[in-house]
Short mmCIF file of C-alpha atoms in Angstrom, two decimals:
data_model
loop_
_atom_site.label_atom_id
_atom_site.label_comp_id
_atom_site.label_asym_id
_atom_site.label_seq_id
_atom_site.Cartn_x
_atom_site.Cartn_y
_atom_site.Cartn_z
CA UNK A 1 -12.73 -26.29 -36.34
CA UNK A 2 -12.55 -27.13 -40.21
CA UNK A 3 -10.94 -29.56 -41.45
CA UNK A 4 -9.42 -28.75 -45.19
CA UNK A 5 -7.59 -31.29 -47.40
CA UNK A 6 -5.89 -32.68 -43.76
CA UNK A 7 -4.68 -29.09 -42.53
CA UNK A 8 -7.12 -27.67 -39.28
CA UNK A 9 -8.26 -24.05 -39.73
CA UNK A 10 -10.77 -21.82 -38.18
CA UNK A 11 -12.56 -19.73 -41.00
CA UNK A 12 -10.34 -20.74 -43.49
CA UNK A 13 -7.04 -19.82 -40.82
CA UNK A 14 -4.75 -22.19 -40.32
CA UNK A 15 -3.07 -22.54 -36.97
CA UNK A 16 0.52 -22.79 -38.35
CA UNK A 17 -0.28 -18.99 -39.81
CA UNK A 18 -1.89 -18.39 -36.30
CA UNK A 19 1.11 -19.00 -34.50
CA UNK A 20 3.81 -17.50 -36.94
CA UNK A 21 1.67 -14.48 -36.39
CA UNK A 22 0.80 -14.47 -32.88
CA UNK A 23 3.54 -16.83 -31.03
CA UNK A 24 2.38 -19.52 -28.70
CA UNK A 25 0.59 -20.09 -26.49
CA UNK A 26 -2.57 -18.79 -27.71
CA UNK A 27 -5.94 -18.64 -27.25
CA UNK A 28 -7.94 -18.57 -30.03
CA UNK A 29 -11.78 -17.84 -30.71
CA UNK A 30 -14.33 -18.23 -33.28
CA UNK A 31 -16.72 -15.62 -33.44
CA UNK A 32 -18.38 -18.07 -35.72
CA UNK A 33 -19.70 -20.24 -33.42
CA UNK A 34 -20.27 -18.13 -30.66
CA UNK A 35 -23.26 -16.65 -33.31
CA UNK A 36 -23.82 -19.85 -34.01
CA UNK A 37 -24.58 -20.91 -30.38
CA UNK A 38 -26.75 -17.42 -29.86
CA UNK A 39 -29.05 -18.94 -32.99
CA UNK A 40 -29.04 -22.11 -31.60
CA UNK A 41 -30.38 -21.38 -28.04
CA UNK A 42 -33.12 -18.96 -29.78
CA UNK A 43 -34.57 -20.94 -32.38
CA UNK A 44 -35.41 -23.81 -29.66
CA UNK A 45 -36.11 -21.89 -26.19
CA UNK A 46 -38.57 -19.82 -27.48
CA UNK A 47 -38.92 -15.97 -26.65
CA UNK A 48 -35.62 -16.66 -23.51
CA UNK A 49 -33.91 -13.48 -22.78
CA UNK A 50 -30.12 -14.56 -23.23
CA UNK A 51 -27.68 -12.95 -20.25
CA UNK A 52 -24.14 -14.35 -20.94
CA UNK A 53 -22.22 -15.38 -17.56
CA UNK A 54 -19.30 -13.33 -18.05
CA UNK A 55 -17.09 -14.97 -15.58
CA UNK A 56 -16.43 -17.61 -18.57
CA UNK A 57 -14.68 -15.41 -20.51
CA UNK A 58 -14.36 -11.46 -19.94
CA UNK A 59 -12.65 -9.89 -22.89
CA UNK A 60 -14.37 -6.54 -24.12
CA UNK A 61 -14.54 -7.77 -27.55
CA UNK A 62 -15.87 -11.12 -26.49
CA UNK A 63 -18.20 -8.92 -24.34
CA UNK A 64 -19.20 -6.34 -27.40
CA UNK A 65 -19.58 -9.12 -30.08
CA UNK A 66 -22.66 -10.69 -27.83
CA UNK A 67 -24.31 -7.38 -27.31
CA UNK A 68 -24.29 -6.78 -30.83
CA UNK A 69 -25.88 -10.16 -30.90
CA UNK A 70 -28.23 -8.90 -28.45
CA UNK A 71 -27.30 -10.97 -25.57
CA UNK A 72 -27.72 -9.06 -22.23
CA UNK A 73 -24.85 -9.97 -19.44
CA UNK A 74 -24.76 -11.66 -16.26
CA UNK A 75 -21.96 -10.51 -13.92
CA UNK A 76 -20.55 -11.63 -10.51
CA UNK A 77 -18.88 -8.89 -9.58
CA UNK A 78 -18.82 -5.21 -9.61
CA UNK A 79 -15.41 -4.89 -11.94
CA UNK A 80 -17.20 -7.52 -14.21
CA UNK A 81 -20.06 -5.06 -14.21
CA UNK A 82 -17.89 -2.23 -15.20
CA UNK A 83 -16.04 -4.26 -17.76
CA UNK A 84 -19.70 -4.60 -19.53
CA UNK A 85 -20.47 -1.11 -18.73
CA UNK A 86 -17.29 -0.79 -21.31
CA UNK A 87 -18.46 -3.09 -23.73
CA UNK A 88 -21.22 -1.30 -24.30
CA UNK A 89 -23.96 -2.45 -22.02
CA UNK A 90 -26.56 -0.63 -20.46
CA UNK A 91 -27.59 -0.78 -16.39
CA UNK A 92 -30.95 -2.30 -17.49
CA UNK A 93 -29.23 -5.44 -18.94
CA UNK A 94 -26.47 -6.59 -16.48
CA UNK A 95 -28.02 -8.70 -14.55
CA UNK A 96 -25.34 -8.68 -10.76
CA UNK A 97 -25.41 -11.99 -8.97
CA UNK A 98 -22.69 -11.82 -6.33
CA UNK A 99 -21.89 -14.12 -3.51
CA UNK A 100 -20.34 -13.79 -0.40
CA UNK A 101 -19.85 -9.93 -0.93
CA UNK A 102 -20.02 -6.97 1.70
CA UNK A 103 -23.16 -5.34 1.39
CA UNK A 104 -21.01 -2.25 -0.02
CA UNK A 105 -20.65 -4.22 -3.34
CA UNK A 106 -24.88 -4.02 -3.25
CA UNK A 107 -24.83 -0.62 -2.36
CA UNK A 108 -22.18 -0.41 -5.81
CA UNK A 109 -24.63 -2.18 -7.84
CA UNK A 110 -27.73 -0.06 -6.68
CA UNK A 111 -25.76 3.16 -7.50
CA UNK A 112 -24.94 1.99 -11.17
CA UNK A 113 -28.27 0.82 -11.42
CA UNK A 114 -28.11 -2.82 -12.19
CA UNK A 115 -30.12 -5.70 -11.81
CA UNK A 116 -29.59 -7.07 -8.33
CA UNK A 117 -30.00 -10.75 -8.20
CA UNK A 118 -29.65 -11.75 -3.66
CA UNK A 119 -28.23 -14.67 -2.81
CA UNK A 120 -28.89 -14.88 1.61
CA UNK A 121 -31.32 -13.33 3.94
CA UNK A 122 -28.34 -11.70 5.74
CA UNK A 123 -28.26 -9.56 2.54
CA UNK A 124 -32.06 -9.26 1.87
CA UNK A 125 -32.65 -7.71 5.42
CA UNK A 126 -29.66 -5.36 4.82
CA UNK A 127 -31.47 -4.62 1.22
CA UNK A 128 -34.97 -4.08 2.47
CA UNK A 129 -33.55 -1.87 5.57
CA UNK A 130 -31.81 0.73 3.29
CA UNK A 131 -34.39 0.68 -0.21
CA UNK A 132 -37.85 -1.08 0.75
CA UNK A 133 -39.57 -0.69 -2.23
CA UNK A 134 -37.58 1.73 -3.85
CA UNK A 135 -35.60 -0.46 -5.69
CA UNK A 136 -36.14 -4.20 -7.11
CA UNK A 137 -34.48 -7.11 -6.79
CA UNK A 138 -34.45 -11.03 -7.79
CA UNK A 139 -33.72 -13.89 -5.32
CA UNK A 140 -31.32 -16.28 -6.24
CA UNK A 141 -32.90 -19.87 -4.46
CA UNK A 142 -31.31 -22.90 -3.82
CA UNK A 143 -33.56 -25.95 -4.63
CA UNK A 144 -31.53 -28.35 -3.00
CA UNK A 145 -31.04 -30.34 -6.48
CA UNK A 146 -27.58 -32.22 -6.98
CA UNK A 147 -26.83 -32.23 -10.62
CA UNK A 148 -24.50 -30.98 -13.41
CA UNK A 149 -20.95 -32.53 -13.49
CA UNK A 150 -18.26 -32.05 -11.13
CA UNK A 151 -19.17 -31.44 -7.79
CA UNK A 152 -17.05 -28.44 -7.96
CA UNK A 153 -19.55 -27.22 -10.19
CA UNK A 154 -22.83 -28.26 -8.59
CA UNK A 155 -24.54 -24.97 -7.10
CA UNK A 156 -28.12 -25.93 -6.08
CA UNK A 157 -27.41 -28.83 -3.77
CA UNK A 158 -28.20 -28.69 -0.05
CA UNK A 159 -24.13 -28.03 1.23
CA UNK A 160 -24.15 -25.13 -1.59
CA UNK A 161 -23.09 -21.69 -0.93
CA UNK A 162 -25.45 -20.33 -3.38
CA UNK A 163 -28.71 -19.41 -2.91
CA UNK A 164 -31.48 -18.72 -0.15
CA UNK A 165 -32.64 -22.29 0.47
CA UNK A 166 -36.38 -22.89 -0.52
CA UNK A 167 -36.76 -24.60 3.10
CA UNK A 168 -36.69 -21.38 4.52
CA UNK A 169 -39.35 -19.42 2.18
CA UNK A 170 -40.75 -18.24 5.82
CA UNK A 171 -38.19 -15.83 6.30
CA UNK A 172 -37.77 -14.56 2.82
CA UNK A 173 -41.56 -13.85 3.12
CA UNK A 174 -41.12 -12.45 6.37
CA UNK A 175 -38.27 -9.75 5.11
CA UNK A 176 -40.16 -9.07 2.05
CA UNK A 177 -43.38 -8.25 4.30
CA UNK A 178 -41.44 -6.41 6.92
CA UNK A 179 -39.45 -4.00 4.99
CA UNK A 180 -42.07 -4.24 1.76
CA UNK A 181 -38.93 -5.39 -0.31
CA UNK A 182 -40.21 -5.52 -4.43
CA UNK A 183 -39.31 -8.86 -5.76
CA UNK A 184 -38.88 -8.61 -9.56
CA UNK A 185 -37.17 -11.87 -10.20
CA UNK A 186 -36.70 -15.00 -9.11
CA UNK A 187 -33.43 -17.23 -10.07
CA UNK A 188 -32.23 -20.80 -9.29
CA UNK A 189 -28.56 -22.45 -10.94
CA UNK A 190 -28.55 -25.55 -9.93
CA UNK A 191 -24.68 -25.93 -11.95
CA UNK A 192 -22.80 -26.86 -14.98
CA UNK A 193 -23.66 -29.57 -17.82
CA UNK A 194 -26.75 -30.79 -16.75
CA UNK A 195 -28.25 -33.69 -19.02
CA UNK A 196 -31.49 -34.49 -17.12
CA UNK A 197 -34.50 -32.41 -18.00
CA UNK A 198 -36.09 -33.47 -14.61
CA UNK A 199 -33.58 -31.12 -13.05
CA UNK A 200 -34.90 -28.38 -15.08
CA UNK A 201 -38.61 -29.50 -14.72
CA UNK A 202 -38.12 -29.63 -10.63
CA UNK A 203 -36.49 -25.60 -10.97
CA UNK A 204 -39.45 -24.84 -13.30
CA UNK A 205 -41.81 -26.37 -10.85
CA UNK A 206 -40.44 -24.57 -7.58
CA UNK A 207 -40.03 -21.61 -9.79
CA UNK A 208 -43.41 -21.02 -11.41
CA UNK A 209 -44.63 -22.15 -8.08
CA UNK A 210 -43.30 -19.32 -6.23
CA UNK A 211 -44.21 -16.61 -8.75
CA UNK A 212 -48.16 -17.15 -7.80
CA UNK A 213 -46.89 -15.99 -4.47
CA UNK A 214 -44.72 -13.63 -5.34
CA UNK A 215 -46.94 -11.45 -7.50
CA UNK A 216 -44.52 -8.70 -8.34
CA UNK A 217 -42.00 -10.93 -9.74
CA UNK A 218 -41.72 -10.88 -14.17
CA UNK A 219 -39.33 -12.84 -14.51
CA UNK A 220 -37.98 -16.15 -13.91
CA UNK A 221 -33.86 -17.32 -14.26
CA UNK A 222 -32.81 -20.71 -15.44
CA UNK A 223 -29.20 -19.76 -15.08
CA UNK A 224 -27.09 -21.83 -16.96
CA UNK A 225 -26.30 -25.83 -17.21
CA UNK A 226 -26.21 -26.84 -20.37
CA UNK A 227 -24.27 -29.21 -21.36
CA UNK A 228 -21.53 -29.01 -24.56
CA UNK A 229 -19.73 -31.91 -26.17
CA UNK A 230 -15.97 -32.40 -25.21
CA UNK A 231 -15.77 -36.05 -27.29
CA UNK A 232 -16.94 -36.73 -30.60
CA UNK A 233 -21.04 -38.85 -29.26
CA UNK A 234 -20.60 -37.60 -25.92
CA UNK A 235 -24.09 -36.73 -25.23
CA UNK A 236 -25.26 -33.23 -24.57
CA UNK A 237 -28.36 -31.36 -23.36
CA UNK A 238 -31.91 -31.56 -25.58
CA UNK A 239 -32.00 -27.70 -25.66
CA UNK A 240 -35.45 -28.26 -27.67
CA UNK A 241 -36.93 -30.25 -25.47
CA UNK A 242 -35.91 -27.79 -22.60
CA UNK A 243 -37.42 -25.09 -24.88
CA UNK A 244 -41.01 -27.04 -25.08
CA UNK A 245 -40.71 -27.55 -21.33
CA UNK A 246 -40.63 -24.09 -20.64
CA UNK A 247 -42.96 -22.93 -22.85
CA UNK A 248 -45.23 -25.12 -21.84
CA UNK A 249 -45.09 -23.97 -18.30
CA UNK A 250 -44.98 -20.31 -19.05
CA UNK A 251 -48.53 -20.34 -20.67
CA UNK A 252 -49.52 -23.03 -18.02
CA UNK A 253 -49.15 -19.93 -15.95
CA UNK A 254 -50.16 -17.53 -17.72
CA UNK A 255 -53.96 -19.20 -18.10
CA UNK A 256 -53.64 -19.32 -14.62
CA UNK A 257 -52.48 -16.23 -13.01
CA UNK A 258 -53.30 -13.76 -16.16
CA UNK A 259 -49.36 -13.31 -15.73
CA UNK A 260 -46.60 -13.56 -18.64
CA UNK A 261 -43.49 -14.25 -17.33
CA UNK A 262 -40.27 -13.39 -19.44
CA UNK A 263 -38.21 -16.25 -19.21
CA UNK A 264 -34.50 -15.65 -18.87
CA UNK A 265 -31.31 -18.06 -19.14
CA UNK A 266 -27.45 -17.50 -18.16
CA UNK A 267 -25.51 -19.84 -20.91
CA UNK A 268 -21.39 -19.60 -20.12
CA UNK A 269 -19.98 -22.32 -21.16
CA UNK A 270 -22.96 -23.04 -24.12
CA UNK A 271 -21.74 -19.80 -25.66
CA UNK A 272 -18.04 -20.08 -25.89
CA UNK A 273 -16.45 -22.96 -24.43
CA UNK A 274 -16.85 -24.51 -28.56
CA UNK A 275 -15.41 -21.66 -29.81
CA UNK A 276 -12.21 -21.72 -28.20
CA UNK A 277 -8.88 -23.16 -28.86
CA UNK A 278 -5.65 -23.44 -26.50
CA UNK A 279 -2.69 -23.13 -28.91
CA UNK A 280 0.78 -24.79 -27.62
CA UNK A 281 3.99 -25.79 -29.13
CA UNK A 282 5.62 -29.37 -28.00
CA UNK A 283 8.65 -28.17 -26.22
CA UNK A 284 9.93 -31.91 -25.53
CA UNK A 285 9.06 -35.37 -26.20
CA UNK A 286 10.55 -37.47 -22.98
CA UNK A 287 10.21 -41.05 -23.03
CA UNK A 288 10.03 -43.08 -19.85
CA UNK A 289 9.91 -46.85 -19.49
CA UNK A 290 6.48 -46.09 -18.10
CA UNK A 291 4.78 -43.07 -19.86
CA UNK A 292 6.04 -41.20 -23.11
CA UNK A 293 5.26 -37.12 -22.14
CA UNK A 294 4.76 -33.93 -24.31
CA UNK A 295 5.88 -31.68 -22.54
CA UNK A 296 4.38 -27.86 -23.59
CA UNK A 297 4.71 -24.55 -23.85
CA UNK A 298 1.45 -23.97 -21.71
CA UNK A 299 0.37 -25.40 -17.80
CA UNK A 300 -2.56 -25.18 -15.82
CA UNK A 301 -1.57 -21.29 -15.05
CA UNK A 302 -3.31 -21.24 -18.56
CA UNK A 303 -5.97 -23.93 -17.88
CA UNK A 304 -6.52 -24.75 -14.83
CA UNK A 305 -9.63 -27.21 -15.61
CA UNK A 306 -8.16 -30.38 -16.30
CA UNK A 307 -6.18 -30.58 -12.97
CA UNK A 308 -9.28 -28.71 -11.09
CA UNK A 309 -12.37 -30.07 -12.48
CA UNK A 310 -10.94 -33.78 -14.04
CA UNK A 311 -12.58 -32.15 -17.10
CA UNK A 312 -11.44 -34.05 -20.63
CA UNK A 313 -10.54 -31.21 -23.09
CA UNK A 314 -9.85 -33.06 -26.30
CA UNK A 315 -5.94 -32.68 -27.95
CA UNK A 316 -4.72 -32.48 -31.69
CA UNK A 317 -1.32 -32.90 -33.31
CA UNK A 318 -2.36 -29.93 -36.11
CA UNK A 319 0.97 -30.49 -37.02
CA UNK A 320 0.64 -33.74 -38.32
CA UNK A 321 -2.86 -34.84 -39.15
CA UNK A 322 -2.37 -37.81 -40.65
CA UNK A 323 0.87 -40.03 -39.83
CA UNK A 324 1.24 -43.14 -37.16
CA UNK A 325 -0.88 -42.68 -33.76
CA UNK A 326 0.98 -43.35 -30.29
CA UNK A 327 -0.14 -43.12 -26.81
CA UNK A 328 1.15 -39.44 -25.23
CA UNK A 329 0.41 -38.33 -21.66
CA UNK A 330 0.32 -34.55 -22.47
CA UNK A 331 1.47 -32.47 -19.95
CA UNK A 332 2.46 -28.83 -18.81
CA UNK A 333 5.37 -26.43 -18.06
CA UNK A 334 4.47 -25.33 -14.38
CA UNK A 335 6.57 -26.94 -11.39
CA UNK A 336 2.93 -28.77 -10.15
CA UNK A 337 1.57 -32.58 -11.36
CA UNK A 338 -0.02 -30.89 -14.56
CA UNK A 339 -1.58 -32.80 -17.02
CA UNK A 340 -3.64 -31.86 -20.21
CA UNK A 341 -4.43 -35.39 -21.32
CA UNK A 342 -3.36 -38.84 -19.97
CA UNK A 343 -2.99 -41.54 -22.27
CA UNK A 344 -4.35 -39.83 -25.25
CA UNK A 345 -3.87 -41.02 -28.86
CA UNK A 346 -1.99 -38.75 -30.89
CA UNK A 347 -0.41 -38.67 -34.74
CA UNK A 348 3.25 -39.03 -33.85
CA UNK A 349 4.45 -35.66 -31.72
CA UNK A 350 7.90 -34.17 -32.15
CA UNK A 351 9.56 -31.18 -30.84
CA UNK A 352 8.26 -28.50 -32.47
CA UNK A 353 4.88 -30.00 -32.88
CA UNK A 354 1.66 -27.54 -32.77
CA UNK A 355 -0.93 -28.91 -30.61
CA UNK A 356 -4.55 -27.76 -30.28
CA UNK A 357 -6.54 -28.19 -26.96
CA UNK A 358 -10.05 -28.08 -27.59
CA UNK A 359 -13.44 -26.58 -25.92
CA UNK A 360 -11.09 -24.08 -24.57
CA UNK A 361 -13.25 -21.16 -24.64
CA UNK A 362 -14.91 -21.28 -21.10
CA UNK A 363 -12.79 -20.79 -18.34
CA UNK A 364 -9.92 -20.89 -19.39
CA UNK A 365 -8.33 -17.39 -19.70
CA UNK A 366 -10.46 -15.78 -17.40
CA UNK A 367 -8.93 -18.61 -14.99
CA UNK A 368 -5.33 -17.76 -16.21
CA UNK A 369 -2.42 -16.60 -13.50
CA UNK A 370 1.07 -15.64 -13.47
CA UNK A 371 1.91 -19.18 -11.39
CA UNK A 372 5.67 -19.73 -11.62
CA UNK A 373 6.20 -16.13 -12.76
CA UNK A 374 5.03 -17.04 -16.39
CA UNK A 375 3.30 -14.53 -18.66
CA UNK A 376 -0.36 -15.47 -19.70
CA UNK A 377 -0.77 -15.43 -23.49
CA UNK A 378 -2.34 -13.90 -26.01
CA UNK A 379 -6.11 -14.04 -27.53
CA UNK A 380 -6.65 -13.74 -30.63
CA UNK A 381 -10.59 -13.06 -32.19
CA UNK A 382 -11.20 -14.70 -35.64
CA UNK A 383 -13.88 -12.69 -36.74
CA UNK A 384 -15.44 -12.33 -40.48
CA UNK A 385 -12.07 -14.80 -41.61
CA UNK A 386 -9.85 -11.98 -40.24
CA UNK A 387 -7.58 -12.87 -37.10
CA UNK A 388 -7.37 -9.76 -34.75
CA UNK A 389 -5.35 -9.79 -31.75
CA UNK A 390 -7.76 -8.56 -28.66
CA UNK A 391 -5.43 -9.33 -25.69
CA UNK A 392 -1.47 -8.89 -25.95
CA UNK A 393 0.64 -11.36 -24.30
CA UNK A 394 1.84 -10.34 -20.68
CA UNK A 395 5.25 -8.61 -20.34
CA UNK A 396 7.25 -9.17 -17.30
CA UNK A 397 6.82 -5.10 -16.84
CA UNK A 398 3.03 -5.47 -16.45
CA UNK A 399 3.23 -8.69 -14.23
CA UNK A 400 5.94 -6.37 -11.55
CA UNK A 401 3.77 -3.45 -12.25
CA UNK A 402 2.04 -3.53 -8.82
CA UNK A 403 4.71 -5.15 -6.74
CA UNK A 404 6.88 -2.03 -4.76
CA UNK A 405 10.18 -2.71 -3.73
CA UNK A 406 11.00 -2.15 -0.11
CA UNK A 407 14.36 -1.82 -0.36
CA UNK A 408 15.13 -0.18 -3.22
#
């Protein structure tokens, strides 16, 4: 977000024009930095294959502007999968890591020809039964690693759904010798914003470990972790450090086994959380011999991370930039305890005020509900200094659209 002669704008866009255009609430994106990101994450992990975790945020356009940036796709499920089959994307570079699905959803996968990533031996013995070695697939492990932030968000530890635990490599072995399964890839996500490199070292280390055993396997999955700023200092992830890690390892291998590996990574939250914006209109300032509230047009039907995750998203008056600073507790429209911000320091808020919630990019629509009967909003694509609308606001047609009345 720039900041011009006091007034915020996003490619040279104000948000006032933003939201006499579009209305609020609104998300907004900057293609921008999304780009930017892409470059980033090449120029220091050398030679990674990029797959973009969908589930962050869904949107075709979202979707098409990383495959023109040749980012491949990681999906979760099979309407995600068909979503990128939309954008754009070939079979060969949705990569389909589901959990806790009926083996049908496998079966879905197979048929459409994507990259099946397996997640429990319930699953692999189902998989080898019906293909063998007819069709490949990549086995998502669980190291038994606690890291990344909340523990919400922490996939790799030892109480994790995720993942085939390494402690029972036996039995993977044993499926993959019984029904000659072909294991192309093997993938560990240990969870979001992870800061420690010795949590990426330990995957590297179980991971290139396993490939001398598993000779068929060519690639190797770092899924995602790494962590993004949401204060001004706040520390974040040494992506070039991570990049000389891996590197190192890969040719450590390579003089080894004769084997190159392709090294692949699943960035979510790297990719877009930066380039999005929550747009929201004070509806009230209320007062309280306790707590003085700014109340919004938005709730956590919108974004549900604050009052899920504890996670800080950072909040600015864009309609004032400059005047006194108070102490607001920032909170939402929905009938719940919903709170943006506590006790965040704000340029004096009135009624009317614009505010701007920050790193709103990941998780945040594609989180979004009708709660309390109110319409999700908007997003808006600022792409090439041009805003284009790429979602329309809910009607209260569309949100009855499935119900069927009983008594009519």
């Amino acid at each position: 977000m720039e900041n011009n002669t006091g007034k915020h704008r996003i490619q040279g866009l104000s948000f006032r024009s933003l939201a006499d255009q579009f209305g609020t609430p609104l998300y907004i994106y900057d293609s921008a930095r999304i780009i930017s990101q892409i470059s980033t994450l090449r120029s220091k992990v050398q030679d990674i294959k990029i797959k973009y975790a969908a589930k962050a945020l869904t949107n075709l356009s979202i979707l098409k502007l990383m495959r023109r940036h040749g980012v491949g796709v990681d999906v979760v499920s099979i309407q995600e999968a068909q979503i990128a089959r939309l954008a754009g994307y070939e079979s060969r570079e949705i990569m389909f890591t589901p959990n806790s699905v009926s083996f049908d959803e496998i079966v879905a996968g197979v048929e459409m020809g994507l990259n099946i990533n397996l997640d429990n031996l319930p699953m692999l013995e189902k998989f080898g039964a019906k293909y063998g070695n007819s069709y490949p697939c990549c086995l998502r492990l669980n190291p038994n690693i606690m890291a990344g932030g909340n523990y919400k968000i922490s996939t790799g530890h030892s109480h994790s759904k995720f993942g085939i635990n390494i402690l029972q490599k036996e039995s993977i072995l044993n499926n993959i010798k019984r029904y000659n399964i072909q294991v192309n890839g093997l993938h560990i996500h240990t969870g979001s914003e992870i800061l420690d490199l010795e949590v990426f070292q330990k995957m590297s280390d179980i991971l290139f470990g396993l490939a001398e055993e598993f000779t068929d396997v060519n690639f190797l999955d770092f899924g995602g972790g790494i962590k993004v700023a949401y204060k001004a200092g706040e520390p974040v992830t040494d992506i070039e450090a991570l990049g000389k890690m891996l590197s190192d390892a890969r040719e450590t291998f390579a003089r080894k086994t004769g084997r190159k590996l392709e090294l692949w990574m699943e960035p979510g939250k790297f990719l877009v959380s930066e380039a999005g914006y929550l747009l929201v209109r004070t509806n009230v300032v209320k007062e309280t011999p306790a707590v003085t509230f700014v109340g919004v047009d938005s709730g956590l039907n919108q974004l549900v991370r604050p009052m899920m995750y504890d996670a800080y998203h950072e909040i600015v008056n864009v309609s004032n930039t400059s005047g006194e600073k108070k102490v607001y507790t920032v909170v939402g429209n929905v009938c719940e305890t919903d709170t943006f911000g506590k006790d965040r320091e704000l340029h004096e808020v009135h009624e009317g005020d614009l505010l701007v919630i920050l790193n709103a990019g990941a998780y945040g629509y594609s989180m979004a509900s009708n709660y309390n009967s109110r319409l999700r909003p908007a997003e808006v694509l600022i792409h090439e200094g041009v805003a284009k609308l790429i979602r329309k606001r809910d009607t209260l047609e569309q949100m009855l659209s499935g119900q069927i009345d009983v008594f009519e």
